[in-house]
Coordinates of N, CA and C in Angstrom, one line a residue:
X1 N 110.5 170.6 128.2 CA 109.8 170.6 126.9 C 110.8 171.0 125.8
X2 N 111.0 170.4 124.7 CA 111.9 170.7 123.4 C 111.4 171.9 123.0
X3 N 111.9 172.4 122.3 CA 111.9 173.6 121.2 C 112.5 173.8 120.5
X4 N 112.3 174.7 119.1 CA 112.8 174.7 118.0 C 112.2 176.3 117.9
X5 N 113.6 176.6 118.3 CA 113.6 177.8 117.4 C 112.2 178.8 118.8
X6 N 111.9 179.7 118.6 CA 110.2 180.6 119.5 C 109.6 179.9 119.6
X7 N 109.2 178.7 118.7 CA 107.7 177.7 119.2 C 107.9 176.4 119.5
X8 N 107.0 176.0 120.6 CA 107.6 174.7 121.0 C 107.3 173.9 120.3
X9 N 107.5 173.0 120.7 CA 107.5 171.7 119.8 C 106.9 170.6 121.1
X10 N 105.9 169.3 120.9 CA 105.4 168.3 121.0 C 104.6 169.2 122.3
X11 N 104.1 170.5 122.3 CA 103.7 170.9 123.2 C 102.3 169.9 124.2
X12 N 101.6 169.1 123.2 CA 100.3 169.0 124.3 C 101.1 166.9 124.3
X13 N 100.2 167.4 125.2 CA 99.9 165.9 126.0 C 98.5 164.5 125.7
X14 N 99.1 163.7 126.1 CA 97.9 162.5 125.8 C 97.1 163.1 126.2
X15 N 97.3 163.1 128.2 CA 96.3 163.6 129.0 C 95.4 164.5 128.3
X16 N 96.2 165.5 128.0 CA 95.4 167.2 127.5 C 94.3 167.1 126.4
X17 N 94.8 165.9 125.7 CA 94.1 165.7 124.6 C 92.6 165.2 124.6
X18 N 93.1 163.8 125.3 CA 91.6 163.6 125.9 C 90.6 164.5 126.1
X19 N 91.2 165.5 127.4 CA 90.4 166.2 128.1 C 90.1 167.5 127.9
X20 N 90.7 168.3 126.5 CA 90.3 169.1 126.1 C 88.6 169.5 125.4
X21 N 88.5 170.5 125.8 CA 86.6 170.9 125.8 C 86.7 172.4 124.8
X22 N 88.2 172.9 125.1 CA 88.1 174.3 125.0 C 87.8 174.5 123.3
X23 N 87.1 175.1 122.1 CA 87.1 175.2 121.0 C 87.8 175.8 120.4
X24 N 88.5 175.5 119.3 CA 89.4 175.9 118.4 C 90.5 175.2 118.0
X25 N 91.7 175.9 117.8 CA 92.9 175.2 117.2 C 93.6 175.1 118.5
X26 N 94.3 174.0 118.4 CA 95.5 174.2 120.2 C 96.7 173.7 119.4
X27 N 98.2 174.0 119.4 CA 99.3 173.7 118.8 C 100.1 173.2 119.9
X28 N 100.6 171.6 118.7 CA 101.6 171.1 119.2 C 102.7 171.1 119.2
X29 N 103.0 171.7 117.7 CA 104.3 172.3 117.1 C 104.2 172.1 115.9
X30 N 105.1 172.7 115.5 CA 106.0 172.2 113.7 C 104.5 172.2 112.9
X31 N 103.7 173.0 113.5 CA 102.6 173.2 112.5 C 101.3 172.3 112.9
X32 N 101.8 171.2 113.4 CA 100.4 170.4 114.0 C 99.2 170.7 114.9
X33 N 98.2 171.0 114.7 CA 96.8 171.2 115.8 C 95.9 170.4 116.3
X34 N 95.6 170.1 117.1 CA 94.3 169.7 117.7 C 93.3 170.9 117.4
X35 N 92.2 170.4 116.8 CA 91.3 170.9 116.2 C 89.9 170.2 117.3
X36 N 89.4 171.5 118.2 CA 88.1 170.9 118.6 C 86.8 171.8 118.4
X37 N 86.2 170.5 117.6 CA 84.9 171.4 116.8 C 83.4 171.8 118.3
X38 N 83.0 172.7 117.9 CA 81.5 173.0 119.1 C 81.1 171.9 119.3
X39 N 80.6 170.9 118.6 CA 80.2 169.9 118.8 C 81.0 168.7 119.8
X40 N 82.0 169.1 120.0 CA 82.9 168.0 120.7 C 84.1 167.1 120.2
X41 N 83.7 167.4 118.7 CA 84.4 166.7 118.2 C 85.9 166.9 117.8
X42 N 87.0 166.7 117.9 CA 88.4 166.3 117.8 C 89.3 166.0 116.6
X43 N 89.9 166.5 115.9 CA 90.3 166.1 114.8 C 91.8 166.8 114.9
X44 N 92.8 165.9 114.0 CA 94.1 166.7 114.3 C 94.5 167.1 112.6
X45 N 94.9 168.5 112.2 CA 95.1 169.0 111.1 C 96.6 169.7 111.1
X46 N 97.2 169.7 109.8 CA 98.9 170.1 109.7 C 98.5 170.9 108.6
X47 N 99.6 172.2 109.0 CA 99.2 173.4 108.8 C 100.9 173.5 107.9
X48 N 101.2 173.2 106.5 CA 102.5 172.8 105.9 C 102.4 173.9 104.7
X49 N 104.4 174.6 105.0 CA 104.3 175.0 103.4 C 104.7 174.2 102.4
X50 N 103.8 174.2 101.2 CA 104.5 173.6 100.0 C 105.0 174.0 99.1
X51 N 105.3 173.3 97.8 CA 106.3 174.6 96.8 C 105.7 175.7 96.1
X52 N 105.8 176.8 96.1 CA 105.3 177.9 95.8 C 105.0 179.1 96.8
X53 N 105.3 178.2 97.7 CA 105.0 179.2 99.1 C 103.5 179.5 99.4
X54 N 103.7 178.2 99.7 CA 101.1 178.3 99.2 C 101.1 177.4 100.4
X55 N 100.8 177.5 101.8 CA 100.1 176.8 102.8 C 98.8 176.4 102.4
X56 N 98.9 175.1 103.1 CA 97.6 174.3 103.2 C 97.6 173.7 104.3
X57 N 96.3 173.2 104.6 CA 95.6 172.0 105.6 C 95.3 171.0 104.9
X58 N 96.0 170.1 106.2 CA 96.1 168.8 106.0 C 95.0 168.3 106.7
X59 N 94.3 167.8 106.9 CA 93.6 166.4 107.5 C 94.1 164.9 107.9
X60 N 94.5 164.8 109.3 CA 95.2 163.5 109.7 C 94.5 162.2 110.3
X61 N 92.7 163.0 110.5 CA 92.2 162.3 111.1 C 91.5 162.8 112.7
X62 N 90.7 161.7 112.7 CA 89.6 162.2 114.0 C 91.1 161.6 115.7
X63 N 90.9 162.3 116.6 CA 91.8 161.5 118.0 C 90.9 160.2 118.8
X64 N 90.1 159.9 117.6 CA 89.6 158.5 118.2 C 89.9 157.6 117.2
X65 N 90.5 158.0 115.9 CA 91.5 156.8 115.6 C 92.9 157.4 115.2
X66 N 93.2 158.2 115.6 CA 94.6 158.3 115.9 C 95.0 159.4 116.8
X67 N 96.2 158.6 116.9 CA 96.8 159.2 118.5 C 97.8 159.9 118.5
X68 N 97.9 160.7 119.7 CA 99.1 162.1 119.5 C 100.0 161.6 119.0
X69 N 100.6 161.0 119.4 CA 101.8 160.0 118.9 C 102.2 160.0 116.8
X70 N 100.3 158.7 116.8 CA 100.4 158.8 115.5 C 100.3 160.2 114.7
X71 N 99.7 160.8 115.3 CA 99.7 162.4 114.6 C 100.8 162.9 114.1
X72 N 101.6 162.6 115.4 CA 103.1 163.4 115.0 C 104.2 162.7 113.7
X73 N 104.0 161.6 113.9 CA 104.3 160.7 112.7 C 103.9 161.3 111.4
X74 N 102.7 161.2 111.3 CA 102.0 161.6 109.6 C 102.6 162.5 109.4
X75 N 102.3 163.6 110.8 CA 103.1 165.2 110.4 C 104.2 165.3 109.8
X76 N 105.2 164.3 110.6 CA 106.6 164.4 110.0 C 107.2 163.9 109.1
X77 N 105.9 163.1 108.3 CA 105.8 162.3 107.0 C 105.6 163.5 105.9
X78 N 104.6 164.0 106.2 CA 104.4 165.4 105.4 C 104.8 166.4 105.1
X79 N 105.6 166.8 106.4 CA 106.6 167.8 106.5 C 107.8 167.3 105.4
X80 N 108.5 166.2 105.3 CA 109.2 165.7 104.9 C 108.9 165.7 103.4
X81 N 107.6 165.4 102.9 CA 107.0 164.9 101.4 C 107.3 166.9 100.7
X82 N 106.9 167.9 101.7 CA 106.9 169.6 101.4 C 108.2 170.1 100.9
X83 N 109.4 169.2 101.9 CA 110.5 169.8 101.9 C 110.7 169.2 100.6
X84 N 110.6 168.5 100.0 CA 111.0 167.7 98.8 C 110.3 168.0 97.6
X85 N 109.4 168.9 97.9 CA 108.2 169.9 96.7 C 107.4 169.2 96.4
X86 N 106.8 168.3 97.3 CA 105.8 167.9 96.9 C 105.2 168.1 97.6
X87 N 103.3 167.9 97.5 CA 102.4 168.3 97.6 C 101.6 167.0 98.5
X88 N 101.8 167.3 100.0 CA 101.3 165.6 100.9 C 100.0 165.5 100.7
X89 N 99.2 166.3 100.4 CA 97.6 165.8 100.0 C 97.2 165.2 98.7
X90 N 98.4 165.8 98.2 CA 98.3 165.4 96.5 C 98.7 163.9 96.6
X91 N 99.9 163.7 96.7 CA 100.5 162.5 97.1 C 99.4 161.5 97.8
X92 N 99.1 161.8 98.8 CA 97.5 161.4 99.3 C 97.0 160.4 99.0
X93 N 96.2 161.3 98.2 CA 95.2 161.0 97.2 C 95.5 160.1 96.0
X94 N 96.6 160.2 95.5 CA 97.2 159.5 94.7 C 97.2 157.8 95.1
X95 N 97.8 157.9 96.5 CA 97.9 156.2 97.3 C 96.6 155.7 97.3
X96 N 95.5 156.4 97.2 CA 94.7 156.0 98.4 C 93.6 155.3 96.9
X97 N 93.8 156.0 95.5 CA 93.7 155.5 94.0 C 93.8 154.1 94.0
X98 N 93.4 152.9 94.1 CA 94.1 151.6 94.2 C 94.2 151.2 92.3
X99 N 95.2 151.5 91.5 CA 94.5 151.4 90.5 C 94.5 150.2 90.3
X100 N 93.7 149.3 89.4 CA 93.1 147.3 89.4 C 94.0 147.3 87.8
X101 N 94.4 146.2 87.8 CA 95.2 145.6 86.8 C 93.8 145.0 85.9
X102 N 94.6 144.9 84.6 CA 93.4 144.9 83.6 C 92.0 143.8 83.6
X103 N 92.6 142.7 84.5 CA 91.7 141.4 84.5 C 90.6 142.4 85.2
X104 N 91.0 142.6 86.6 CA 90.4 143.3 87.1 C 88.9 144.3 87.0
X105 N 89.9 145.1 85.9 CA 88.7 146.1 85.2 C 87.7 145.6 84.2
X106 N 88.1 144.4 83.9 CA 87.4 143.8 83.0 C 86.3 143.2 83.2
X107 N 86.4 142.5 84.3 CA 85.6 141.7 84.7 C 84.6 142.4 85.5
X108 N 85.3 143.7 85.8 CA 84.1 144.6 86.6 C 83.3 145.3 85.4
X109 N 84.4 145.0 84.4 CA 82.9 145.8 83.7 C 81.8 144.7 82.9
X110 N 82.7 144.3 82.8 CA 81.5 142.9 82.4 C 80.7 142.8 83.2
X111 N 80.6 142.9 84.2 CA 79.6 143.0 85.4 C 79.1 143.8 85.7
X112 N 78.9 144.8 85.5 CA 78.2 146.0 85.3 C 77.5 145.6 83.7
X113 N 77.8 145.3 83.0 CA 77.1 145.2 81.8 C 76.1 144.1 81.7
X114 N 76.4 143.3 82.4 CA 75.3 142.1 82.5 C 73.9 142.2 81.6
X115 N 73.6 143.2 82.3 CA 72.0 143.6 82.5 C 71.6 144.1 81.1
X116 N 72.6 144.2 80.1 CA 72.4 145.0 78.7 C 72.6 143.7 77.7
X117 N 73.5 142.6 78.0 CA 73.3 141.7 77.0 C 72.1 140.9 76.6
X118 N 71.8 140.9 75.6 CA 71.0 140.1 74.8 C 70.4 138.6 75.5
X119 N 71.3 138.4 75.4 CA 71.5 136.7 76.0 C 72.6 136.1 76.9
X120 N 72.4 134.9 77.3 CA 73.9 134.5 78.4 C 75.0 134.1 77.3
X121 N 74.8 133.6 76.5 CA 75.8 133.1 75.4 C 76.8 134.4 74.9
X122 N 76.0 135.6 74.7 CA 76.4 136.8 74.4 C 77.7 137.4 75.7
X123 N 76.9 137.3 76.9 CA 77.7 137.6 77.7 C 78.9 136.9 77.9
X124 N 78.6 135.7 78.2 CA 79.6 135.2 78.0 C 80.8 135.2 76.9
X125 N 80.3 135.3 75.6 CA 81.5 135.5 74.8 C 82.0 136.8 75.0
X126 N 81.3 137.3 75.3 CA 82.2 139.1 75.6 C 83.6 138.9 76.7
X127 N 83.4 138.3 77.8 CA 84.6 138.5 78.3 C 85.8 137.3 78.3
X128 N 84.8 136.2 78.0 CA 86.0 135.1 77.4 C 86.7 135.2 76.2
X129 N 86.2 136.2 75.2 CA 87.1 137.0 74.3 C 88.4 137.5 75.1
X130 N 88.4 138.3 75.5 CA 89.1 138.8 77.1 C 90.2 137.8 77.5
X131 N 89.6 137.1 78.0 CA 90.3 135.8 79.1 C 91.3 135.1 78.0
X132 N 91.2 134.7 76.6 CA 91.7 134.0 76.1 C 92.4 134.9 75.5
X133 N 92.8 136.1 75.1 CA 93.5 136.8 74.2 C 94.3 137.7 74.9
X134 N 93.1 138.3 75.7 CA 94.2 139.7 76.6 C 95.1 139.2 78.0
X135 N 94.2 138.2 78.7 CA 94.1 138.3 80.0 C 96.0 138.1 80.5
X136 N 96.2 136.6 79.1 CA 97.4 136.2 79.1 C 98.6 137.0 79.1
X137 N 98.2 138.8 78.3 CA 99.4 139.1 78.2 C 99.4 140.6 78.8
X138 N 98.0 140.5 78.9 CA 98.3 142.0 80.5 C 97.5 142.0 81.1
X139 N 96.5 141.0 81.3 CA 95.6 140.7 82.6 C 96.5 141.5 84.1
X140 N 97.6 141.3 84.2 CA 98.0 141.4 85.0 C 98.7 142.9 85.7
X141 N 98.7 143.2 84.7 CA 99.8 144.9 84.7 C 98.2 145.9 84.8
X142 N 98.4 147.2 85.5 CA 97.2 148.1 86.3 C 97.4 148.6 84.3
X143 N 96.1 149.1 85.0 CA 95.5 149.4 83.3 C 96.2 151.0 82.7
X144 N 96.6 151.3 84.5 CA 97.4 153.1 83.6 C 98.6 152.9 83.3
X145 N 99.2 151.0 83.0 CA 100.5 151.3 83.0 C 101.2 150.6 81.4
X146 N 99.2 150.2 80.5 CA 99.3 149.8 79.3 C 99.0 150.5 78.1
X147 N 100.2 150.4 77.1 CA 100.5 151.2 76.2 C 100.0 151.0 74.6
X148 N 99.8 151.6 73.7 CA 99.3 151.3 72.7 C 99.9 149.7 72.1
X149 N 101.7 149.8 72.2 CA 102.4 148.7 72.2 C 102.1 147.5 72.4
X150 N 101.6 147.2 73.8 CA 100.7 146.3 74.8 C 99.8 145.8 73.7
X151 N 98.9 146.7 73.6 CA 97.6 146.6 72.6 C 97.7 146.0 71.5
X152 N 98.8 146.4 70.9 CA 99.1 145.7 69.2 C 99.4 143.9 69.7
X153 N 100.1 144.2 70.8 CA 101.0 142.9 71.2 C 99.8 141.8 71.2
X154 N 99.3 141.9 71.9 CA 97.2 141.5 72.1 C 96.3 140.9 70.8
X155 N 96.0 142.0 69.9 CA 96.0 142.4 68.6 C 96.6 141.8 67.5
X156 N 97.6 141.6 67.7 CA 98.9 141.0 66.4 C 98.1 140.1 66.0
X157 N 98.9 138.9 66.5 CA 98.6 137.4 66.4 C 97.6 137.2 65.8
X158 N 96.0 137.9 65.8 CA 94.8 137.7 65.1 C 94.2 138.3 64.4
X159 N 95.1 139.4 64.2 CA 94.2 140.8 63.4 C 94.1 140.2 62.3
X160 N 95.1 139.2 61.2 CA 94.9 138.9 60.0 C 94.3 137.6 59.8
X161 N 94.1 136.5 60.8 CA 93.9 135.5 60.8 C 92.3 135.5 61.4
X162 N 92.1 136.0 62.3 CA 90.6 135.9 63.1 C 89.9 137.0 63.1
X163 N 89.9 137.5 61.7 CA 89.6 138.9 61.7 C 88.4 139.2 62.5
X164 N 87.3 138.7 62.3 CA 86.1 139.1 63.1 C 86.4 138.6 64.5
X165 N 87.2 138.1 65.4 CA 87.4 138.0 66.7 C 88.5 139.0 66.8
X166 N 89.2 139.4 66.2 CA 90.4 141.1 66.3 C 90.0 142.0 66.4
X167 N 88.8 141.8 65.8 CA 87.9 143.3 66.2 C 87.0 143.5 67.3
X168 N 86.0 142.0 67.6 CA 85.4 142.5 68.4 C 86.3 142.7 70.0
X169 N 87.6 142.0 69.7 CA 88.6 142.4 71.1 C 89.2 143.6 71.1
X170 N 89.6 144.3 70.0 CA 89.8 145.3 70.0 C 88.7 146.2 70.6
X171 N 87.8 146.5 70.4 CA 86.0 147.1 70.7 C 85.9 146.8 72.4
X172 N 86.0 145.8 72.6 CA 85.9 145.4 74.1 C 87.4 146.2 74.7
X173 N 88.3 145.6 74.4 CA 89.6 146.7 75.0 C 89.5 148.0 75.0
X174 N 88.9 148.6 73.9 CA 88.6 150.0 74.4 C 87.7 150.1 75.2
X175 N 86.4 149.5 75.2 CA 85.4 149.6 76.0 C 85.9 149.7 77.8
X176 N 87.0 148.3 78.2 CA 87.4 148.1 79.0 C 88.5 149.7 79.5
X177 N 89.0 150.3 78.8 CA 90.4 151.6 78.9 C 89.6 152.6 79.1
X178 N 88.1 152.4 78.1 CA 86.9 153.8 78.7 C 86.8 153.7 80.0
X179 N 86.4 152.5 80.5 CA 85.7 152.5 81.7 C 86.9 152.9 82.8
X180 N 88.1 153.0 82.4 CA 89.0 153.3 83.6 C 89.2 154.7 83.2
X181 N 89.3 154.8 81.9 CA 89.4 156.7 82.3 C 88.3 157.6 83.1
X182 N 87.3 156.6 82.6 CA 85.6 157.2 83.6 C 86.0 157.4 84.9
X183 N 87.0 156.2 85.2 CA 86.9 156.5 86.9 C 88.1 156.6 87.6
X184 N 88.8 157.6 86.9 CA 89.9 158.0 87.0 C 91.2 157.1 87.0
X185 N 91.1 156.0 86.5 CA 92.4 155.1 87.0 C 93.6 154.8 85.7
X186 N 92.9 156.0 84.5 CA 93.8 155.9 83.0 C 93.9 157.3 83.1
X187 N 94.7 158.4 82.9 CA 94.8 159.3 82.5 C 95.5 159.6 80.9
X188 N 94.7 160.3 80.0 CA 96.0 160.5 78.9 C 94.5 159.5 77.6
X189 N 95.4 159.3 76.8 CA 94.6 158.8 75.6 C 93.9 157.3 75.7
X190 N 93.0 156.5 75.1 CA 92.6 155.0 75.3 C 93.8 154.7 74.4
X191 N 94.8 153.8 74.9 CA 95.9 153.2 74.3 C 94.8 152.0 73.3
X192 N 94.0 151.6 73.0 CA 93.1 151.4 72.2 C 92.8 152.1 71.1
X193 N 92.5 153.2 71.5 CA 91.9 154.4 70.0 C 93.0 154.3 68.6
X194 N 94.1 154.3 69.1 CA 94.8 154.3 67.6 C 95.2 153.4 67.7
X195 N 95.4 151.8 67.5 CA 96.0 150.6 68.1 C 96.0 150.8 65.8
X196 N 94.5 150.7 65.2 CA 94.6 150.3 64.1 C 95.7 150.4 63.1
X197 N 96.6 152.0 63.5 CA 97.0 152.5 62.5 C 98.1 151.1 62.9
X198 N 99.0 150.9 63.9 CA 100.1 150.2 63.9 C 99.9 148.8 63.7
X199 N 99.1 148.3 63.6 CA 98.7 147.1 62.4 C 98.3 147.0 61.6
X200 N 98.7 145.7 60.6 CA 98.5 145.5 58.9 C 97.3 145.5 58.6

């Protein structure tokens, strides 16, 4: 059996795993546990320092979809993300964020709105405003990664010529940057909100 240092290392076994009943924590090493709950249930948790000198638990998952093996992997994924001051839960969570590029958010919120327009004509011009103006020039880039700059770029071309169609896309672009800070995928200001001052 390896070791590092007083504690072993890859201490349990497939077999063991399976067939363990006994409750509590059981260590495999380098911080990793088999965790079995009264209930029977199985879960493997990593026990990591991160910067500050502040331990935490990790959650890797139940041993009926991942396996000693994979366990030890994540572990040594995390251990690795610690040594480097970061924070493997934080980081986490962050991945697991998918954030949607702007067509994306748009169309979902238009879809969610359905139910409040007036008429189909109405709806409709709400996001084919959208489609013709914005879609072309950041439809495509995730919504936390557009900048008031973006916005003007969008903006420009019609603010003096189409005035009443500059505004209502302006209005909808914020509407669209609200609904991603609602659900966490904008952090920071609606690159929207001040768009006016930097146009004529």
């Amino acid at each position: 059996m390896p070791k590092q240092g007083p504690h072993p290392v890859n201490k349990l076994k497939t077999m063991l795993v399976t067939s363990m009943k006994k409750v509590g924590r059981h260590a495999d090493g380098n911080g990793l546990y088999l965790v079995v709950e009264p209930s029977g249930a199985k879960r493997w948790v990593l026990r990591v320092l991160i910067q500050g000198g502040r331990r935490i638990d990790m959650g890797l998952g139940s041993t009926s979809h991942v396996s000693l093996g994979e366990a030890r992997e994540k572990a040594a994924t995390a251990r690795k993300l610690a040594r480097n001051g970061k924070d493997p839960v934080a980081e986490r969570r962050e991945q697991r964020i998918q954030v949607p590029t702007f067509r994306e958010a748009a169309e979902q919120v238009h879809s969610e709105r359905l139910p409040t327009f007036g008429n189909a004509k109405h709806a409709a011009q709400w996001i084919s405003t959208l489609r013709t103006y914005a879609f072309p020039k950041i439809g495509d880039m995730p919504v936390n990664s557009i900048t008031t700059s973006h916005v003007v770029g969008v903006l420009g071309p019609i603010w003096l010529t189409k005035v009443e169609t500059a505004s209502r896309l302006k209005q909808r672009l914020f509407i669209v940057f609200q609904w991603a800070k609602a659900h966490g995928f904008l952090i920071g200001d609606n690159p929207a909100s001040t768009v006016q001052q930097a146009l004529p």
